[in-house]
Short mmCIF file of C-alpha atoms in Angstrom, two decimals:
data_model
loop_
_atom_site.label_atom_id
_atom_site.label_comp_id
_atom_site.label_asym_id
_atom_site.label_seq_id
_atom_site.Cartn_x
_atom_site.Cartn_y
_atom_site.Cartn_z
CA MET A 1 196.09 -66.96 -19.01
CA LEU A 2 194.17 -64.07 -19.22
CA THR A 3 194.27 -62.16 -22.50
CA THR A 4 192.59 -59.12 -24.02
CA ILE A 5 190.42 -59.18 -26.77
CA ALA A 6 189.38 -55.48 -28.09
CA ALA A 7 189.11 -54.02 -31.51
CA THR A 8 190.56 -57.59 -33.10
CA GLN A 9 190.73 -60.85 -31.67
CA LEU A 10 194.11 -61.14 -29.70
CA GLY A 11 193.99 -63.73 -27.31
CA MET A 12 191.34 -66.46 -26.21
CA ILE A 13 189.64 -64.65 -23.56
CA GLY A 14 188.09 -61.05 -22.34
CA CYS A 15 186.25 -58.12 -23.46
CA THR A 16 185.30 -58.07 -26.94
CA THR A 17 183.78 -55.39 -29.60
CA GLN A 18 182.42 -56.92 -32.64
CA GLN A 19 183.62 -60.34 -33.19
CA THR A 20 180.39 -62.37 -34.75
CA THR A 21 178.81 -65.11 -36.28
CA SER A 22 176.28 -64.47 -39.25
CA ALA A 23 172.97 -65.70 -38.79
CA THR A 24 170.98 -67.21 -41.68
CA ALA A 25 167.24 -68.01 -42.52
CA LYS A 26 168.05 -71.80 -41.58
CA LEU A 27 169.72 -71.56 -37.86
CA PRO A 28 172.08 -74.45 -37.28
CA ILE A 29 172.16 -76.63 -34.45
CA GLU A 30 175.33 -75.41 -32.78
CA GLY A 31 174.79 -77.70 -29.42
CA GLU A 32 172.71 -78.44 -26.51
CA LEU A 33 172.19 -75.83 -23.55
CA PRO A 34 174.51 -76.92 -20.91
CA SER A 35 173.94 -77.67 -17.24
CA LEU A 36 173.45 -74.17 -15.29
CA VAL A 37 174.22 -75.80 -11.84
CA GLY A 38 178.22 -74.57 -11.36
CA ALA A 39 176.57 -71.22 -10.83
CA ILE A 40 177.36 -70.73 -7.16
CA ALA A 41 174.51 -68.20 -6.31
CA TRP A 42 171.37 -66.57 -8.57
CA LEU A 43 169.91 -63.03 -8.28
CA ASN A 44 166.58 -61.78 -9.54
CA SER A 45 165.70 -65.54 -9.60
CA GLN A 46 165.48 -68.69 -8.11
CA PRO A 47 168.33 -71.37 -9.47
CA LEU A 48 166.94 -72.25 -12.79
CA THR A 49 167.16 -75.64 -14.30
CA VAL A 50 167.93 -76.87 -17.82
CA ASP A 51 164.74 -79.17 -17.46
CA GLU A 52 162.90 -75.84 -16.26
CA LEU A 53 163.87 -74.12 -19.33
CA ARG A 54 162.56 -76.31 -21.74
CA GLY A 55 159.70 -75.19 -23.95
CA LYS A 56 160.97 -71.22 -23.49
CA VAL A 57 163.30 -69.51 -25.94
CA VAL A 58 166.55 -68.71 -24.03
CA LEU A 59 168.68 -65.88 -24.20
CA ILE A 60 172.14 -66.42 -22.38
CA ASN A 61 174.48 -63.26 -21.89
CA PHE A 62 177.62 -63.66 -20.27
CA CYS A 63 178.61 -60.74 -18.77
CA THR A 64 181.23 -58.84 -16.12
CA TYR A 65 179.91 -55.74 -14.61
CA THR A 66 183.11 -53.50 -15.28
CA CYS A 67 183.36 -54.58 -18.98
CA ILE A 68 182.16 -51.53 -21.06
CA ASN A 69 181.79 -53.72 -24.11
CA TRP A 70 179.00 -55.39 -22.20
CA LEU A 71 177.66 -52.09 -20.93
CA ARG A 72 177.69 -50.72 -24.19
CA GLN A 73 175.20 -54.01 -25.23
CA LEU A 74 173.28 -54.03 -21.85
CA PRO A 75 170.54 -51.52 -23.42
CA TYR A 76 169.29 -53.83 -26.24
CA VAL A 77 169.37 -56.56 -23.99
CA ARG A 78 167.02 -54.63 -21.30
CA ALA A 79 164.87 -53.90 -24.30
CA TRP A 80 164.44 -57.63 -25.68
CA THR A 81 163.83 -58.62 -22.23
CA GLU A 82 161.03 -56.24 -21.97
CA LYS A 83 159.41 -56.81 -25.32
CA TYR A 84 159.42 -60.43 -25.78
CA ARG A 85 159.47 -61.47 -22.20
CA ASP A 86 155.16 -62.08 -22.47
CA GLN A 87 155.76 -63.87 -25.97
CA GLY A 88 158.20 -66.74 -24.21
CA LEU A 89 161.62 -65.31 -24.12
CA VAL A 90 163.73 -65.98 -21.00
CA VAL A 91 166.85 -63.41 -21.06
CA ILE A 92 169.31 -64.99 -18.03
CA GLY A 93 172.75 -63.30 -17.46
CA VAL A 94 175.73 -65.37 -16.29
CA HIS A 95 177.84 -63.48 -14.67
CA THR A 96 181.57 -64.42 -14.67
CA PRO A 97 184.26 -61.98 -13.01
CA GLU A 98 187.38 -60.81 -14.81
CA PHE A 99 188.93 -59.43 -11.22
CA GLU A 100 188.71 -60.97 -8.02
CA PHE A 101 186.24 -58.21 -6.60
CA GLU A 102 183.68 -59.01 -9.14
CA LYS A 103 183.55 -62.24 -7.25
CA ASN A 104 181.87 -60.03 -4.51
CA THR A 105 178.36 -60.36 -4.62
CA ASP A 106 177.26 -57.50 -3.05
CA ASN A 107 179.86 -55.37 -5.75
CA VAL A 108 177.43 -57.59 -8.69
CA ARG A 109 174.38 -57.09 -6.64
CA ARG A 110 174.69 -53.24 -6.60
CA ALA A 111 175.84 -53.08 -9.94
CA LEU A 112 172.65 -54.56 -11.66
CA THR A 113 170.21 -52.50 -9.45
CA ALA A 114 172.41 -49.26 -10.76
CA SER A 115 171.97 -50.47 -14.57
CA SER A 116 168.19 -51.45 -14.07
CA ILE A 117 168.41 -54.80 -14.15
CA ASP A 118 165.41 -57.34 -13.19
CA TYR A 119 165.98 -60.49 -15.28
CA PRO A 120 167.79 -63.94 -13.57
CA ILE A 121 171.92 -63.32 -12.84
CA ALA A 122 173.76 -66.50 -12.39
CA VAL A 123 176.84 -65.85 -10.43
CA ASP A 124 179.76 -67.82 -12.24
CA ASN A 125 182.57 -67.46 -10.03
CA ASP A 126 184.21 -70.50 -10.51
CA TYR A 127 183.79 -70.32 -14.42
CA ALA A 128 181.73 -73.87 -14.34
CA VAL A 129 178.75 -72.36 -16.53
CA TRP A 130 181.65 -70.50 -18.81
CA ARG A 131 183.61 -73.77 -19.05
CA ALA A 132 180.26 -75.61 -20.03
CA PHE A 133 179.71 -73.42 -22.84
CA GLY A 134 183.06 -73.43 -24.13
CA ASN A 135 182.93 -69.12 -23.70
CA HIS A 136 185.74 -67.37 -24.61
CA TYR A 137 184.31 -63.73 -24.55
CA TRP A 138 182.44 -61.05 -22.54
CA PRO A 139 180.36 -60.45 -23.85
CA ALA A 140 179.09 -63.18 -25.32
CA LEU A 141 175.27 -64.31 -26.58
CA TYR A 142 173.79 -67.68 -27.13
CA PHE A 143 170.33 -68.44 -28.58
CA ILE A 144 168.43 -71.50 -27.45
CA ASP A 145 165.17 -72.35 -28.61
CA THR A 146 162.30 -74.19 -27.16
CA GLN A 147 164.40 -78.06 -27.74
CA GLY A 148 167.38 -76.61 -25.32
CA ARG A 149 169.50 -76.56 -28.47
CA ILE A 150 171.50 -73.83 -28.95
CA ARG A 151 171.14 -72.50 -32.60
CA HIS A 152 173.05 -68.87 -32.51
CA HIS A 153 175.94 -66.83 -31.09
CA GLN A 154 177.19 -63.63 -30.85
CA PHE A 155 180.35 -62.44 -29.55
CA GLY A 156 180.77 -59.10 -28.38
CA GLU A 157 179.31 -55.68 -29.41
CA GLY A 158 177.01 -55.20 -32.87
CA LYS A 159 174.79 -56.92 -34.89
CA TYR A 160 171.95 -56.16 -32.88
CA GLU A 161 169.24 -56.31 -35.36
CA GLN A 162 170.92 -59.70 -36.44
CA SER A 163 170.26 -60.75 -33.04
CA GLU A 164 166.68 -59.48 -32.72
CA ARG A 165 165.99 -61.22 -35.80
CA VAL A 166 167.03 -64.77 -34.25
CA ILE A 167 164.64 -64.05 -31.21
CA GLN A 168 161.84 -63.26 -33.49
CA GLN A 169 162.55 -66.42 -35.74
CA LEU A 170 162.82 -68.88 -32.55
CA LEU A 171 160.05 -67.32 -31.19
CA SER A 172 158.03 -67.77 -34.33
CA GLU A 173 159.25 -71.67 -34.39
CA SER A 174 157.90 -72.05 -30.84
CA GLY A 175 154.29 -71.22 -32.38
CA THR A 176 153.94 -68.91 -28.82
CA GLY A 177 151.87 -66.29 -31.27
CA HIS A 178 152.50 -63.81 -33.83
CA VAL A 179 155.98 -61.91 -33.59
CA GLY A 180 156.23 -58.71 -35.56
CA PRO A 181 159.20 -57.74 -37.44
CA GLU A 182 159.95 -54.40 -35.59
CA MET A 183 162.96 -53.77 -34.01
CA VAL A 184 163.68 -52.28 -30.63
CA GLU A 185 164.60 -48.41 -30.18
CA VAL A 186 167.14 -47.75 -27.58
CA ALA A 187 168.08 -44.55 -26.24
CA ALA A 188 171.60 -45.18 -24.75
CA ARG A 189 172.87 -42.86 -22.17
CA GLY A 190 176.07 -42.72 -19.95
CA PHE A 191 178.53 -45.72 -19.82
CA GLU A 192 176.07 -47.54 -22.42
CA VAL A 193 176.34 -44.99 -25.18
CA ALA A 194 178.05 -46.78 -28.56
CA ALA A 195 181.75 -46.35 -28.73
CA ASP A 196 182.69 -43.48 -31.50
CA TRP A 197 184.24 -46.21 -33.63
CA SER A 198 185.35 -44.17 -36.37
CA SER A 199 187.54 -42.23 -33.94
CA LEU A 200 188.58 -45.03 -31.73
CA LYS A 201 192.25 -45.62 -31.66
CA SER A 202 193.11 -46.50 -28.30
CA PRO A 203 192.61 -50.55 -27.40
CA GLU A 204 191.92 -51.76 -23.74
CA ASN A 205 194.73 -51.46 -21.83
CA TYR A 206 195.40 -53.52 -18.26
CA LEU A 207 197.78 -51.78 -15.54
CA GLY A 208 198.62 -55.37 -13.57
CA TYR A 209 202.12 -56.77 -15.21
CA GLU A 210 200.24 -59.84 -16.32
CA ARG A 211 198.24 -57.80 -19.00
CA THR A 212 199.83 -54.49 -19.35
CA GLU A 213 201.53 -52.75 -22.87
CA ASN A 214 203.71 -49.65 -23.35
CA PHE A 215 204.58 -48.74 -19.86
CA ILE A 216 206.98 -46.31 -20.03
CA SER A 217 208.28 -45.01 -16.76
CA PRO A 218 212.14 -44.77 -17.30
CA SER A 219 212.68 -47.26 -14.14
CA GLY A 220 210.38 -50.04 -15.95
CA ALA A 221 208.32 -52.00 -13.98
CA VAL A 222 209.19 -53.23 -10.58
CA LEU A 223 206.86 -55.77 -9.59
CA ASN A 224 205.22 -56.48 -6.12
CA LYS A 225 206.55 -53.95 -3.95
CA PRO A 226 206.47 -50.10 -3.53
CA TYR A 227 208.54 -48.17 -5.62
CA SER A 228 209.12 -44.35 -6.68
CA TYR A 229 208.18 -44.01 -9.97
CA THR A 230 208.49 -40.58 -12.60
CA ALA A 231 207.03 -40.34 -15.92
CA PRO A 232 208.61 -39.25 -18.89
CA ALA A 233 207.71 -35.50 -19.92
CA GLN A 234 206.47 -36.54 -23.13
CA LEU A 235 204.19 -39.87 -24.16
CA GLN A 236 203.44 -41.27 -27.64
CA ARG A 237 199.75 -42.59 -28.28
CA ASN A 238 198.40 -45.63 -25.99
CA GLN A 239 201.82 -45.11 -23.87
CA TRP A 240 201.46 -44.49 -20.14
CA ALA A 241 203.35 -43.97 -17.22
CA LEU A 242 203.70 -43.69 -13.46
CA ALA A 243 204.78 -40.88 -11.19
CA GLY A 244 204.93 -41.31 -7.24
CA ASP A 245 205.10 -44.29 -4.79
CA TRP A 246 203.15 -47.32 -6.32
CA THR A 247 202.59 -51.02 -6.17
CA ILE A 248 202.53 -52.98 -9.36
CA GLY A 249 200.74 -56.13 -8.80
CA ARG A 250 199.71 -58.87 -10.74
CA GLN A 251 195.86 -57.29 -11.72
CA ALA A 252 196.44 -53.94 -10.32
CA ILE A 253 198.94 -51.02 -9.56
CA VAL A 254 197.92 -49.88 -6.07
CA LEU A 255 199.05 -46.34 -4.58
CA ASN A 256 201.17 -46.13 -1.51
CA GLN A 257 201.22 -42.21 -0.79
CA PRO A 258 199.34 -39.54 -1.37
CA GLY A 259 199.84 -37.42 -4.89
CA GLY A 260 200.43 -40.33 -7.06
CA ARG A 261 199.52 -39.92 -10.72
CA ILE A 262 198.82 -41.89 -14.16
CA ALA A 263 199.40 -40.85 -17.38
CA TYR A 264 198.18 -41.94 -20.41
CA ARG A 265 198.39 -40.74 -24.48
CA PHE A 266 195.29 -41.83 -26.02
CA HIS A 267 192.98 -40.83 -29.03
CA ALA A 268 189.48 -41.59 -27.90
CA ARG A 269 186.20 -40.11 -27.44
CA ASP A 270 185.91 -41.63 -23.90
CA LEU A 271 188.38 -42.56 -21.42
CA HIS A 272 187.44 -45.16 -18.55
CA LEU A 273 189.18 -46.47 -15.82
CA VAL A 274 187.99 -49.76 -13.53
CA MET A 275 189.47 -48.57 -10.19
CA GLY A 276 188.45 -48.77 -6.42
CA PRO A 277 189.60 -48.24 -2.51
CA THR A 278 192.03 -50.79 -1.35
CA GLU A 279 189.92 -50.74 1.96
CA PRO A 280 186.00 -50.79 1.11
CA GLY A 281 184.47 -47.75 2.65
CA THR A 282 187.31 -45.44 2.44
CA PRO A 283 187.47 -42.76 0.00
CA VAL A 284 190.00 -41.72 -2.58
CA ARG A 285 189.75 -37.81 -4.16
CA PHE A 286 191.21 -37.34 -7.48
CA ARG A 287 191.39 -34.65 -10.14
CA VAL A 288 191.89 -35.03 -13.86
CA LEU A 289 193.79 -33.40 -16.28
CA LEU A 290 193.51 -33.18 -20.25
CA ASP A 291 196.63 -31.92 -21.98
CA GLY A 292 197.57 -30.10 -18.49
CA GLN A 293 194.42 -28.29 -17.92
CA PRO A 294 191.45 -29.68 -15.69
CA ALA A 295 188.94 -31.93 -17.83
CA VAL A 296 186.16 -29.89 -17.53
CA ALA A 297 184.42 -29.33 -21.06
CA ALA A 298 185.65 -33.04 -21.61
CA ARG A 299 184.85 -34.40 -18.31
CA GLY A 300 183.14 -37.82 -18.02
CA LEU A 301 180.40 -38.91 -15.45
CA ASP A 302 182.34 -39.19 -12.53
CA VAL A 303 184.19 -36.08 -12.67
CA ASP A 304 182.78 -32.77 -11.54
CA GLU A 305 182.62 -29.24 -12.91
CA ARG A 306 186.09 -28.84 -11.28
CA GLY A 307 187.63 -31.55 -12.96
CA GLU A 308 187.66 -33.68 -9.71
CA GLY A 309 186.19 -36.55 -8.24
CA THR A 310 185.84 -39.39 -5.59
CA VAL A 311 186.45 -42.99 -5.76
CA THR A 312 184.22 -45.21 -3.66
CA GLU A 313 183.80 -48.68 -4.96
CA GLN A 314 185.27 -50.73 -7.17
CA ARG A 315 183.86 -50.22 -10.54
CA LEU A 316 184.19 -49.01 -13.97
CA TYR A 317 184.71 -44.91 -13.88
CA GLN A 318 184.21 -42.73 -16.83
CA LEU A 319 186.65 -39.92 -16.37
CA ILE A 320 186.67 -38.42 -19.99
CA ARG A 321 183.87 -37.88 -22.94
CA GLN A 322 185.07 -35.48 -25.48
CA PRO A 323 182.02 -32.80 -27.54
CA GLN A 324 184.87 -31.88 -29.72
CA ARG A 325 186.86 -33.44 -32.45
CA ILE A 326 188.86 -36.23 -31.72
CA ARG A 327 192.64 -36.23 -31.59
CA ASP A 328 195.46 -37.65 -29.55
CA ARG A 329 194.99 -36.17 -25.87
CA SER A 330 197.27 -36.23 -22.97
CA PHE A 331 195.55 -37.29 -19.75
CA GLU A 332 196.29 -37.49 -16.20
CA ILE A 333 194.65 -38.81 -13.05
CA GLU A 334 196.06 -37.27 -9.46
CA PHE A 335 195.39 -39.06 -6.49
CA LEU A 336 195.10 -36.87 -3.67
CA ASP A 337 194.73 -39.58 -1.14
CA ALA A 338 196.57 -43.10 -1.07
CA GLY A 339 194.83 -46.29 -1.05
CA VAL A 340 193.37 -46.65 -4.73
CA GLU A 341 194.20 -49.70 -7.06
CA ALA A 342 193.38 -49.55 -10.95
CA PHE A 343 192.95 -51.76 -13.06
CA ALA A 344 192.39 -51.36 -16.79
CA PHE A 345 191.66 -48.37 -19.22
CA THR A 346 188.78 -49.13 -21.95
CA PHE A 347 188.14 -46.47 -24.25
CA GLY A 348 185.22 -45.66 -26.75
#
């Protein structure tokens, strides 16, 4: 059973923010680099094997492309790749999908291009590499020395200086040359900007019935069949509701008729929604309201100056980024066309 992990550990699998293991000057041996042969495909590279990687310092990064926690970690992974590649570091992403649409290799390839990722990616649709590592988290980093031994791991965002120190130590141990103590500097933009942790009071929430919380449309959830929902006049923080003709499925909700709405009461700088058209290539228009007004001053990357936007592909959409003092706000998205499926809200 898939269970979300947000700011605190709530289960055994999911996107996670700041779980960590401390590194020490003497890094322990945590195990051996397991086989990567379970990947169904490789992007940006021919398939890599454990034998080929022997003699290299390797950084394994478990990811899935709609995970906001991985996106916020990504600027550092890219920077480490660029800085240490010539000194013997090999960075490998393992893309293990959370949602069914993330198994589509074209979707993954498009996301990698959009994120300027050029290092090898193992496509782990069957969770074979995930299970070989005994991994439970997105994102997760595993640090492997030249002898193929796992020497450190980092679960979730944060601890970037600590992680880079581990890379430097393993490269120094390898004898590939002088490794200076300087840290990378990143200038994150868009989705990749670190969360405003001091004001973040809304955890990730899924919309499919398998993992959702705090759904309060008066009728409750009617599973796996169309139903006309109404939204209450008021929501409390982190409650959500539907209005219009929707089908609530296991992983997602699907809009059956134009004019459907999702309402959410949240407290965060950023609000994102994982969604996409049910029919590829069929765009779905939407408008976003914040406290009943078009989200103009607080619009996210995927909302225009009128507070409107279009769903064109299955991915994470940034709908709100607040510039002002953060407080409880009422979010609403209205879809002008039918045929959208929505999976999860994330915040930052």
